[in-house]
Amino acid sequence: MSCLIACLYTSSQLAPLSLPPLSPPPPLPSSSPTLLLDKRLPANGVSTKKQLKPFAPTVTTKNLSSDPSSYKTPNSSFQISPQNPSPTKMAHDHSDSVFTNITRAPEDPILGVTVAYNKDSDPSKLNLGVGAYRTEEGKPLVLNVVRQAEQKLVNDPSRVKEYLPIVGLADFNKCSAKLIFGADSPAIQENRVATVQCLSGTGSLRVGGEFLAKHYHERTVYIPQPTWGNHPKIFTLAGLSVKSYRYYDPATRGLDFQGLLEDLGNAPSGAIVLLHACAHNPTGVDPTIEKWEQIRQLMRSKALLPFFDSAYQGFASGSLDADAQPVRMFVADGGECFAAQSYAKNMGLYGERVGALSIVCKTADVASRVESQLKLVIRPMYSNPPLHGASIVATILKDSNLYNEWTVELKAMADRIISMRKQLLEALQARGTPGDWTHIIKQIGMFTFTGLNSEQVAFMTKEYHIYMTSDGRISMAGLSTKTIPHLADAMHAAVTSMA
Ligand code: KET
């Protein structure tokens, strides 16, 4: 702060004319420096007689709930209220903190499950919260192809650590677009796709949201009900207004297709629609290809803008191409389309934060102008993306041997999850657990949406040290043959003791 003050003070542009530019200010007390700063310096460097209010913000954050209607725009969700910190208070007296009145935010509904799990010392504890793949031994998996790619990168002395361009690694962007849209996609061949490397799936969604809020005429985005808990927060904070469309029917534990068509049919023309490309999170329920075709026709007839979130390509069916089919159907009709890709799950690159946002446009000219504006979104946000993860992905996608090996490893992960589904169903049936549990094998992807309620989940956590999200979602990728009996015991007890 003192450096900032000194800089401001000696800056000929910002210093008030009434003060000698080079004379040092008297020493500032350690408390309330902003108060004194405000008294000395005019707002924005423009000389003014108006006395500024002491700036001592109290930031109150609203707890973000999963109800999209409860979100506010960034400007309205924070309150700044003046305080009067006393300069005579001792530095160690915390009551004079400018953040004294800050409220404690709740843990994230998904990542907070891991925080709670880590605090539990019980040896039987099981983390089925976050969607992160584990081996049969319960260990995180680094894919063999990733190790090989990293080795190649380390052994290449020509590699440097320079900044990437704002849009990221060119090879990575090219390969990512091919992976989602297909190598023979006319949109790619006609240069109608603007692709930018972003910070995994979340960052890609956020950059896409910010771009839409700035440049698109319709500010409403429709998200499925339910959806990944971060979607409403990402889009609200990007400046869009979030509404939901019916997606899941708890009675059938399947798709509420009628509700979906009705809600999208009633959406205003041009509205943005968030679609899970495959392996819908949290329900594990995907439309069939025939239903996707009906959704596509309805959306195009109403000029609704598709925004695909593709966080699980390869995890639904074990095939990268099959899982991209819905996205490719929308691109094949020549219309516009957004796609946010993540390599967190399908390459196991969770912490490397590697993903891409692609915007398919109608002409190459529009695509290049869109890309130029994406750069203006990214530059002030994080300047340019990280190099390492994107280099790993590009190395694998460019090399046909590594690519083929990747598809084998990916299929093995998808198959292990499918085998966990079968084993859990059998374990519940063996225990005679009341209810029909066949949805466990019908659902697709990393998660089973069990139908357990939040009280039953709390019971399983308390009595069995099983950690999962309160909506009853289980990460099947966190299970193993060894841990399934423990989970089945817990589910059986929860269902029979608190129906
Ligand atoms: N979209 C969906 C649908 C999704 O489930 C996730 C992550 C992401 C995007 C973002 O992933 P990223 O790591 O930014 O590429 N979901 C899991 C992890 C999380 O909540 O962050 C999860 O649901 O457990």
Coordinates of C-alpha atoms and ligand atoms in Angstrom, one line a residue:
M1 CA 0.0 0.0 0.0
S2 CA 2.8 2.4 0.9
C3 CA 4.3 1.9 -2.5
L4 CA 1.0 2.5 -4.1
I5 CA 0.6 5.7 -2.1
A6 CA 4.1 6.9 -3.0
C7 CA 3.5 6.1 -6.6
L8 CA 0.3 8.0 -6.7
Y9 CA 1.7 10.8 -4.8
T10 CA 4.7 11.4 -7.0
S11 CA 2.8 10.8 -10.2
S12 CA 2.5 14.1 -12.0
Q13 CA -0.8 12.9 -13.6
L14 CA -2.5 12.0 -10.4
A15 CA -1.0 14.3 -7.8
P16 CA -3.3 17.2 -6.8
L17 CA -2.0 20.6 -8.0
S18 CA -2.1 22.0 -4.4
L19 CA 0.6 19.5 -3.2
P20 CA 4.2 19.7 -4.2
P21 CA 4.7 16.6 -6.3
L22 CA 8.0 15.5 -4.9
S23 CA 7.6 16.2 -1.2
P24 CA 7.1 12.9 0.7
P25 CA 3.9 12.6 2.7
P26 CA 4.1 12.4 6.5
P27 CA 4.2 8.8 7.8
L28 CA 0.8 7.0 7.7
P29 CA -0.5 5.2 10.7
S30 CA -0.8 1.4 10.1
S31 CA -4.6 1.4 10.5
S32 CA -7.0 3.0 8.0
P33 CA -4.5 4.0 5.3
T34 CA -7.3 4.3 2.8
L35 CA -8.9 6.9 5.0
L36 CA -5.9 9.2 4.8
L37 CA -5.4 8.4 1.2
D38 CA -8.8 9.6 0.4
K39 CA -8.2 12.9 2.3
R40 CA -5.1 13.6 0.4
L41 CA -5.8 12.6 -3.1
P42 CA -8.6 13.8 -5.3
A43 CA -10.8 11.2 -7.0
N44 CA -9.3 10.1 -10.3
G45 CA -6.6 12.6 -10.0
V46 CA -8.9 15.5 -10.8
S47 CA -8.7 18.3 -8.3
T48 CA -11.9 18.7 -6.4
K49 CA -13.2 20.2 -3.2
K50 CA -15.6 17.4 -2.6
Q51 CA -14.6 15.4 0.4
L52 CA -14.6 11.7 -0.3
K53 CA -16.2 9.3 2.1
P54 CA -13.8 7.1 4.0
F55 CA -13.6 3.9 2.0
A56 CA -13.9 1.0 4.5
P57 CA -15.9 -1.6 2.7
T58 CA -17.8 -4.3 4.4
V59 CA -18.4 -7.0 1.9
T60 CA -21.4 -9.2 2.5
T61 CA -21.6 -12.1 0.2
K62 CA -25.0 -13.7 -0.4
N63 CA -25.0 -17.5 0.0
L64 CA -25.4 -18.8 -3.5
S65 CA -28.2 -21.3 -3.6
S66 CA -29.1 -23.6 -6.4
D67 CA -32.2 -21.6 -7.2
P68 CA -31.2 -19.6 -10.3
S69 CA -33.8 -16.9 -9.4
S70 CA -32.0 -16.0 -6.2
Y71 CA -28.9 -14.8 -8.0
K72 CA -28.1 -11.2 -8.6
T73 CA -25.8 -9.5 -10.9
P74 CA -22.3 -8.8 -9.6
N75 CA -23.3 -5.1 -8.9
S76 CA -26.3 -6.0 -6.8
S77 CA -24.9 -8.9 -4.9
F78 CA -22.3 -7.0 -2.9
Q79 CA -22.9 -4.3 -0.4
I80 CA -20.4 -1.7 0.5
S81 CA -21.1 0.2 3.7
P82 CA -18.9 2.8 5.4
Q83 CA -17.3 2.2 8.7
N84 CA -15.2 4.3 11.0
P85 CA -12.1 2.4 12.0
S86 CA -10.3 4.2 14.8
P87 CA -6.7 5.0 14.0
T88 CA -5.9 4.7 17.7
K89 CA -6.7 1.0 17.8
M90 CA -3.7 -1.4 18.2
A91 CA -2.7 -3.3 15.0
H92 CA -3.5 -6.6 16.6
D93 CA -7.0 -5.6 17.6
H94 CA -9.1 -7.3 14.9
S95 CA -12.2 -5.3 15.6
D96 CA -10.8 -2.5 13.4
S97 CA -10.5 -4.8 10.3
V98 CA -12.2 -3.4 7.3
F99 CA -13.6 -7.0 7.0
T100 CA -15.0 -7.2 10.5
N101 CA -18.5 -7.7 9.4
I102 CA -17.8 -10.2 6.6
T103 CA -20.0 -13.3 6.8
R104 CA -18.6 -16.8 6.4
A105 CA -19.5 -18.3 3.0
P106 CA -20.6 -21.9 2.9
E107 CA -18.4 -24.5 1.4
D108 CA -19.0 -25.3 -2.3
P109 CA -21.7 -28.0 -2.5
I110 CA -19.4 -30.3 -4.5
L111 CA -15.8 -29.4 -3.7
G112 CA -16.8 -28.9 0.0
V113 CA -17.6 -32.6 0.2
T114 CA -13.9 -33.3 -0.3
V115 CA -13.1 -30.8 2.4
A116 CA -15.3 -32.6 4.9
Y117 CA -14.0 -36.0 3.7
N118 CA -10.4 -34.9 4.3
K119 CA -11.3 -34.0 7.9
D120 CA -12.7 -37.5 8.7
S121 CA -10.2 -39.9 10.3
D122 CA -12.3 -43.0 10.0
P123 CA -10.5 -45.7 7.9
S124 CA -13.7 -46.8 6.1
K125 CA -14.4 -43.3 4.8
L126 CA -15.3 -43.0 1.1
N127 CA -15.4 -39.9 -1.1
L128 CA -18.1 -40.2 -3.7
G129 CA -18.6 -36.5 -4.0
V130 CA -16.5 -34.9 -6.7
G131 CA -16.5 -36.4 -10.2
A132 CA -12.9 -37.6 -10.2
Y133 CA -11.8 -41.0 -11.5
R134 CA -10.2 -43.4 -9.1
T135 CA -8.6 -46.8 -9.8
E136 CA -9.7 -50.1 -8.3
E137 CA -7.3 -49.3 -5.5
G138 CA -9.0 -46.0 -4.9
K139 CA -6.1 -44.0 -6.2
P140 CA -6.1 -41.0 -8.6
L141 CA -5.1 -42.1 -12.1
V142 CA -2.5 -40.5 -14.3
L143 CA -3.1 -41.9 -17.8
N144 CA -0.2 -43.7 -19.4
V145 CA -0.4 -41.5 -22.5
V146 CA -0.2 -38.4 -20.3
R147 CA 3.0 -39.7 -18.7
Q148 CA 4.4 -40.4 -22.2
A149 CA 3.5 -37.0 -23.5
E150 CA 5.0 -35.3 -20.4
Q151 CA 8.2 -37.3 -21.0
K152 CA 8.3 -36.2 -24.6
L153 CA 7.9 -32.6 -23.5
V154 CA 10.5 -32.8 -20.8
N155 CA 13.0 -34.4 -23.2
D156 CA 12.5 -31.7 -25.9
P157 CA 15.2 -29.0 -25.1
S158 CA 13.7 -26.6 -27.7
R159 CA 10.7 -26.1 -25.4
V160 CA 10.5 -22.8 -23.5
K161 CA 8.2 -21.2 -21.0
E162 CA 7.2 -18.1 -22.9
Y163 CA 3.7 -16.7 -22.7
L164 CA 1.1 -18.3 -24.9
P165 CA -0.9 -16.0 -27.2
I166 CA -4.1 -14.8 -25.6
V167 CA -6.1 -17.5 -27.4
G168 CA -3.8 -20.2 -26.3
L169 CA -1.8 -22.9 -28.1
A170 CA -2.7 -23.0 -31.8
D171 CA -2.2 -26.8 -32.2
F172 CA -4.3 -27.5 -29.1
N173 CA -7.1 -25.3 -30.4
K174 CA -7.1 -27.0 -33.8
C175 CA -7.1 -30.5 -32.3
S176 CA -9.8 -29.7 -29.8
A177 CA -12.1 -28.4 -32.4
K178 CA -11.5 -31.6 -34.4
L179 CA -12.1 -33.7 -31.4
I180 CA -15.6 -32.3 -30.7
F181 CA -16.8 -31.4 -34.2
G182 CA -15.1 -34.3 -36.1
A183 CA -12.1 -34.1 -38.3
D184 CA -14.2 -33.9 -41.4
S185 CA -16.5 -31.1 -40.1
P186 CA -17.3 -28.6 -42.8
A187 CA -17.4 -25.8 -40.2
I188 CA -13.7 -26.5 -39.5
Q189 CA -12.8 -26.9 -43.2
E190 CA -14.5 -23.6 -43.9
N191 CA -12.7 -21.8 -41.0
R192 CA -16.0 -21.0 -39.4
V193 CA -14.9 -22.0 -35.9
A194 CA -13.3 -19.7 -33.4
T195 CA -11.5 -21.8 -30.8
V196 CA -9.8 -20.4 -27.7
Q197 CA -7.9 -22.3 -25.0
C198 CA -9.5 -21.7 -21.6
L199 CA -9.1 -22.8 -18.0
S200 CA -10.8 -26.2 -18.3
G201 CA -14.5 -26.5 -18.7
T202 CA -15.4 -23.9 -16.1
G203 CA -13.2 -21.3 -17.7
S204 CA -14.6 -22.1 -21.1
L205 CA -18.1 -21.6 -19.9
R206 CA -17.3 -18.4 -18.2
V207 CA -15.5 -16.9 -21.2
G208 CA -18.4 -17.9 -23.4
G209 CA -20.9 -16.4 -20.9
E210 CA -18.9 -13.1 -20.7
F211 CA -18.7 -13.0 -24.5
L212 CA -22.5 -13.5 -24.9
A213 CA -23.3 -10.9 -22.2
K214 CA -21.2 -8.4 -24.1
H215 CA -22.2 -9.2 -27.7
Y216 CA -25.4 -11.1 -27.9
H217 CA -28.8 -9.6 -28.1
E218 CA -30.6 -12.1 -25.8
R219 CA -29.4 -12.2 -22.2
T220 CA -31.3 -15.2 -20.9
V221 CA -29.7 -18.6 -20.7
Y222 CA -31.8 -21.6 -20.0
I223 CA -30.2 -24.4 -18.0
P224 CA -31.6 -27.9 -17.3
Q225 CA -33.3 -28.6 -14.0
P226 CA -31.3 -30.0 -12.3
T227 CA -27.8 -29.3 -13.6
W228 CA -24.2 -29.0 -12.5
G229 CA -24.3 -26.6 -9.5
N230 CA -21.8 -24.2 -10.9
H231 CA -23.8 -23.4 -14.1
P232 CA -26.1 -20.8 -12.6
K233 CA -23.3 -19.1 -10.8
I234 CA -21.0 -19.0 -13.8
F235 CA -23.6 -17.5 -16.1
T236 CA -25.1 -15.1 -13.5
L237 CA -21.7 -13.7 -12.7
A238 CA -21.0 -13.4 -16.4
G239 CA -23.9 -11.0 -16.6
L240 CA -26.6 -13.3 -18.0
S241 CA -30.0 -14.0 -16.6
V242 CA -30.5 -17.6 -15.8
K243 CA -33.7 -19.6 -16.2
S244 CA -34.3 -23.3 -16.1
Y245 CA -36.1 -25.8 -18.3
R246 CA -37.5 -29.1 -17.2
Y247 CA -35.2 -32.0 -17.8
Y248 CA -35.5 -34.8 -15.2
D249 CA -38.6 -36.5 -14.0
P250 CA -38.0 -37.9 -10.5
A251 CA -41.0 -40.2 -10.8
T252 CA -39.6 -42.1 -13.8
R253 CA -36.0 -41.3 -13.0
G254 CA -35.7 -40.5 -16.6
L255 CA -36.0 -37.6 -19.1
D256 CA -38.9 -35.2 -18.8
F257 CA -39.0 -34.9 -22.5
Q258 CA -42.5 -33.3 -22.7
G259 CA -41.5 -30.7 -20.1
L260 CA -38.3 -30.0 -21.9
L261 CA -40.0 -29.4 -25.2
E262 CA -42.7 -27.2 -23.6
D263 CA -40.2 -25.1 -21.7
L264 CA -37.9 -24.5 -24.7
G265 CA -41.0 -24.0 -26.9
N266 CA -42.0 -21.1 -24.5
A267 CA -38.5 -19.6 -24.3
P268 CA -38.1 -16.2 -26.0
S269 CA -36.8 -16.4 -29.5
G270 CA -33.0 -16.2 -29.5
A271 CA -32.5 -17.3 -25.9
I272 CA -29.3 -19.3 -25.1
V273 CA -29.8 -22.9 -24.1
L274 CA -27.2 -24.8 -22.1
L275 CA -27.1 -28.4 -23.1
H276 CA -25.0 -31.2 -21.6
A277 CA -23.3 -32.8 -24.6
C278 CA -23.4 -36.2 -23.0
A279 CA -23.4 -37.9 -19.6
H280 CA -25.7 -35.3 -18.0
N281 CA -24.5 -34.2 -14.6
P282 CA -26.0 -35.0 -12.0
T283 CA -28.7 -37.2 -13.5
G284 CA -26.8 -39.5 -15.8
V285 CA -29.9 -39.2 -18.1
D286 CA -29.2 -38.3 -21.8
P287 CA -31.8 -37.9 -24.6
T288 CA -31.7 -40.5 -27.3
I289 CA -30.4 -39.5 -30.8
E290 CA -34.0 -39.3 -32.0
K291 CA -34.9 -37.0 -29.1
W292 CA -31.8 -34.8 -29.8
E293 CA -33.0 -34.4 -33.3
Q294 CA -36.4 -33.2 -32.1
I295 CA -34.6 -30.8 -29.7
R296 CA -32.5 -29.5 -32.5
Q297 CA -35.5 -28.9 -34.8
L298 CA -37.4 -27.1 -32.1
M299 CA -34.3 -25.0 -31.1
R300 CA -33.5 -24.0 -34.7
S301 CA -37.2 -23.2 -35.4
K302 CA -37.1 -20.7 -32.6
A303 CA -33.5 -19.5 -33.2
L304 CA -32.5 -20.6 -29.8
L305 CA -28.7 -20.6 -29.4
P306 CA -27.2 -23.9 -28.3
F307 CA -24.3 -23.8 -25.8
F308 CA -22.9 -27.3 -25.3
D309 CA -21.1 -28.1 -22.1
S310 CA -18.9 -31.1 -23.0
A311 CA -17.1 -32.2 -19.8
Y312 CA -17.4 -36.0 -20.3
Q313 CA -16.7 -36.8 -24.0
G314 CA -15.8 -40.5 -24.0
F315 CA -17.1 -41.2 -20.6
A316 CA -20.7 -41.8 -21.6
S317 CA -20.3 -44.6 -24.2
G318 CA -16.5 -45.1 -24.1
S319 CA -16.4 -43.6 -27.7
L320 CA -15.3 -40.1 -28.3
D321 CA -17.2 -39.9 -31.6
A322 CA -20.5 -41.3 -30.3
D323 CA -20.4 -38.9 -27.3
A324 CA -20.0 -35.9 -29.6
Q325 CA -22.9 -36.9 -31.8
P326 CA -25.4 -34.4 -30.4
V327 CA -23.0 -31.5 -30.9
R328 CA -22.2 -32.6 -34.4
M329 CA -25.9 -32.7 -35.3
F330 CA -26.3 -29.0 -34.4
V331 CA -23.1 -28.1 -36.3
A332 CA -24.2 -30.1 -39.4
D333 CA -27.3 -27.9 -40.0
G334 CA -25.0 -24.9 -40.6
G335 CA -26.3 -22.9 -37.6
E336 CA -24.3 -21.3 -34.8
C337 CA -23.3 -23.2 -31.8
F338 CA -21.1 -22.8 -28.7
A339 CA -19.1 -25.7 -27.2
A340 CA -17.1 -25.7 -23.9
Q341 CA -14.7 -28.6 -23.7
S342 CA -12.9 -30.0 -20.6
Y343 CA -10.0 -32.4 -20.5
A344 CA -10.3 -32.8 -16.8
K345 CA -12.1 -36.1 -16.8
N346 CA -11.4 -37.8 -20.2
M347 CA -7.6 -37.2 -20.0
G348 CA -7.5 -37.1 -16.2
L349 CA -6.0 -33.6 -16.3
Y350 CA -8.1 -32.1 -13.5
G351 CA -5.6 -29.9 -11.9
E352 CA -3.9 -28.8 -15.2
R353 CA -7.0 -26.8 -16.0
V354 CA -7.1 -27.4 -19.7
G355 CA -10.2 -26.8 -21.9
A356 CA -11.4 -25.0 -24.9
L357 CA -14.3 -22.8 -26.0
S358 CA -15.4 -23.0 -29.6
I359 CA -17.9 -20.8 -31.3
V360 CA -19.1 -22.1 -34.6
C361 CA -20.1 -19.2 -36.9
K362 CA -21.8 -18.9 -40.3
T363 CA -18.8 -17.5 -42.1
A364 CA -15.0 -17.4 -41.7
D365 CA -15.2 -13.6 -41.5
V366 CA -17.6 -13.6 -38.6
A367 CA -15.5 -16.3 -36.8
S368 CA -12.3 -14.2 -37.1
R369 CA -14.1 -11.1 -35.7
V370 CA -15.6 -13.3 -32.9
E371 CA -12.1 -14.5 -32.1
S372 CA -10.8 -10.9 -31.9
Q373 CA -13.5 -10.1 -29.3
L374 CA -12.8 -13.2 -27.3
K375 CA -9.3 -11.9 -26.9
L376 CA -10.7 -8.8 -25.3
V377 CA -12.7 -10.9 -22.8
I378 CA -9.7 -13.1 -21.9
R379 CA -6.9 -10.5 -21.7
P380 CA -8.2 -8.7 -18.6
M381 CA -9.4 -11.9 -17.0
Y382 CA -6.2 -14.0 -16.9
S383 CA -4.2 -12.6 -19.8
N384 CA -3.4 -15.9 -21.5
P385 CA -3.8 -19.6 -20.5
P386 CA -1.3 -22.0 -19.0
L387 CA 1.1 -23.9 -21.3
H388 CA 1.7 -27.3 -19.8
G389 CA -1.7 -29.0 -19.9
A390 CA -2.4 -27.8 -23.4
S391 CA 1.0 -29.1 -24.6
I392 CA 0.1 -32.5 -23.1
V393 CA -3.2 -32.6 -24.9
A394 CA -1.8 -31.4 -28.2
T395 CA 1.0 -33.9 -28.0
I396 CA -1.5 -36.7 -27.6
L397 CA -4.0 -35.5 -30.1
K398 CA -1.4 -34.9 -32.8
D399 CA 0.3 -38.3 -32.5
S400 CA -1.8 -41.2 -33.9
N401 CA -0.2 -43.8 -31.7
L402 CA -0.7 -41.8 -28.5
Y403 CA -4.3 -40.9 -29.6
N404 CA -5.2 -44.6 -30.1
E405 CA -3.7 -45.5 -26.8
W406 CA -5.7 -42.7 -25.2
T407 CA -9.0 -44.1 -26.6
V408 CA -8.1 -47.5 -25.1
E409 CA -7.4 -46.0 -21.7
L410 CA -10.5 -43.9 -21.9
K411 CA -12.6 -46.9 -22.8
A412 CA -11.1 -48.8 -19.8
M413 CA -12.2 -46.0 -17.4
A414 CA -15.7 -45.9 -18.9
D415 CA -16.0 -49.7 -18.7
R416 CA -14.8 -49.8 -15.1
I417 CA -17.6 -47.3 -14.2
I418 CA -20.2 -49.4 -16.0
S419 CA -18.9 -52.5 -14.1
M420 CA -19.3 -50.5 -10.8
R421 CA -23.0 -49.8 -11.8
K422 CA -23.7 -53.5 -12.3
Q423 CA -21.9 -54.5 -9.0
L424 CA -23.8 -51.8 -7.0
L425 CA -27.2 -52.9 -8.4
E426 CA -26.4 -56.5 -7.6
A427 CA -25.3 -55.7 -4.1
L428 CA -28.5 -53.8 -3.4
Q429 CA -30.6 -56.6 -4.9
A430 CA -28.7 -59.2 -2.8
R431 CA -29.6 -57.2 0.3
G432 CA -33.2 -56.9 -0.7
T433 CA -33.1 -53.1 -0.5
P434 CA -36.6 -51.9 -1.0
G435 CA -37.3 -50.1 -4.3
D436 CA -36.3 -50.4 -7.9
W437 CA -32.7 -49.6 -8.4
T438 CA -32.3 -50.5 -12.1
H439 CA -31.8 -46.8 -12.9
I440 CA -28.2 -47.4 -11.6
I441 CA -27.4 -49.3 -14.7
K442 CA -29.6 -47.2 -17.0
Q443 CA -27.9 -43.9 -16.2
I444 CA -24.8 -42.8 -18.1
G445 CA -21.4 -41.4 -17.3
M446 CA -19.7 -40.7 -14.0
F447 CA -22.6 -40.3 -11.8
T448 CA -25.6 -42.1 -10.4
F449 CA -28.5 -39.9 -9.3
T450 CA -29.7 -42.4 -6.7
G451 CA -32.9 -40.8 -5.6
L452 CA -31.7 -40.7 -1.9
N453 CA -32.9 -37.6 -0.1
S454 CA -30.7 -35.2 1.8
E455 CA -31.6 -36.8 5.2
Q456 CA -30.6 -40.2 3.9
V457 CA -27.3 -38.7 2.6
A458 CA -26.6 -37.1 5.9
F459 CA -27.3 -40.4 7.7
M460 CA -24.9 -42.3 5.4
T461 CA -22.2 -39.7 6.0
K462 CA -22.7 -39.7 9.8
E463 CA -23.1 -43.5 10.3
Y464 CA -21.0 -44.9 7.4
H465 CA -18.5 -42.1 6.6
I466 CA -19.7 -42.0 3.0
Y467 CA -19.3 -38.6 1.5
M468 CA -21.5 -37.5 -1.4
T469 CA -23.5 -34.4 -2.5
S470 CA -26.8 -33.8 -0.7
D471 CA -28.8 -34.2 -3.9
G472 CA -28.1 -38.0 -3.7
R473 CA -25.5 -38.0 -6.5
I474 CA -22.8 -40.7 -6.3
S475 CA -19.6 -40.5 -8.3
M476 CA -19.4 -44.1 -9.6
A477 CA -15.8 -43.4 -10.6
G478 CA -14.9 -43.2 -6.9
L479 CA -16.1 -46.8 -6.2
S480 CA -14.2 -50.1 -6.3
T481 CA -15.2 -53.8 -6.0
K482 CA -13.8 -53.5 -2.4
T483 CA -15.9 -50.5 -1.4
I484 CA -19.2 -51.5 -3.0
P485 CA -20.4 -53.7 -0.1
H486 CA -19.8 -50.8 2.4
L487 CA -21.9 -48.4 0.1
A488 CA -24.6 -51.0 -0.4
D489 CA -24.8 -51.5 3.4
A490 CA -25.1 -47.8 3.9
M491 CA -27.8 -47.3 1.2
H492 CA -29.7 -50.3 2.6
A493 CA -29.7 -48.9 6.1
A494 CA -30.6 -45.4 4.9
V495 CA -33.5 -46.6 2.8
T496 CA -34.9 -49.1 5.4
S497 CA -34.5 -46.8 8.5
M498 CA -35.6 -43.5 7.0
A499 CA -37.9 -44.1 4.0
Ligands
KET1 N1 -19.3 -29.0 -16.7 C1 -19.9 -30.1 -16.1 C2 -21.2 -30.6 -16.5 C3 -19.2 -30.6 -15.0 O1 -19.7 -31.6 -14.3 C4 -17.9 -30.1 -14.6 C5 -17.2 -30.6 -13.4 C6 -17.4 -29.0 -15.4 C7 -18.1 -28.5 -16.4 C8 -16.1 -28.3 -15.1 O2 -15.0 -29.1 -15.0 P1 -13.6 -28.5 -15.1 O3 -12.8 -29.1 -14.0 O4 -13.7 -27.0 -14.9 O5 -13.1 -28.8 -16.5 N2 -17.8 -31.3 -12.5 C9 -17.2 -32.0 -11.4 C10 -16.2 -31.2 -10.7 C11 -16.6 -29.9 -10.2 O6 -17.7 -29.7 -9.6 O7 -15.8 -28.9 -10.3 C12 -18.3 -32.5 -10.5 O8 -19.5 -32.2 -10.8 O9 -18.0 -33.2 -9.5

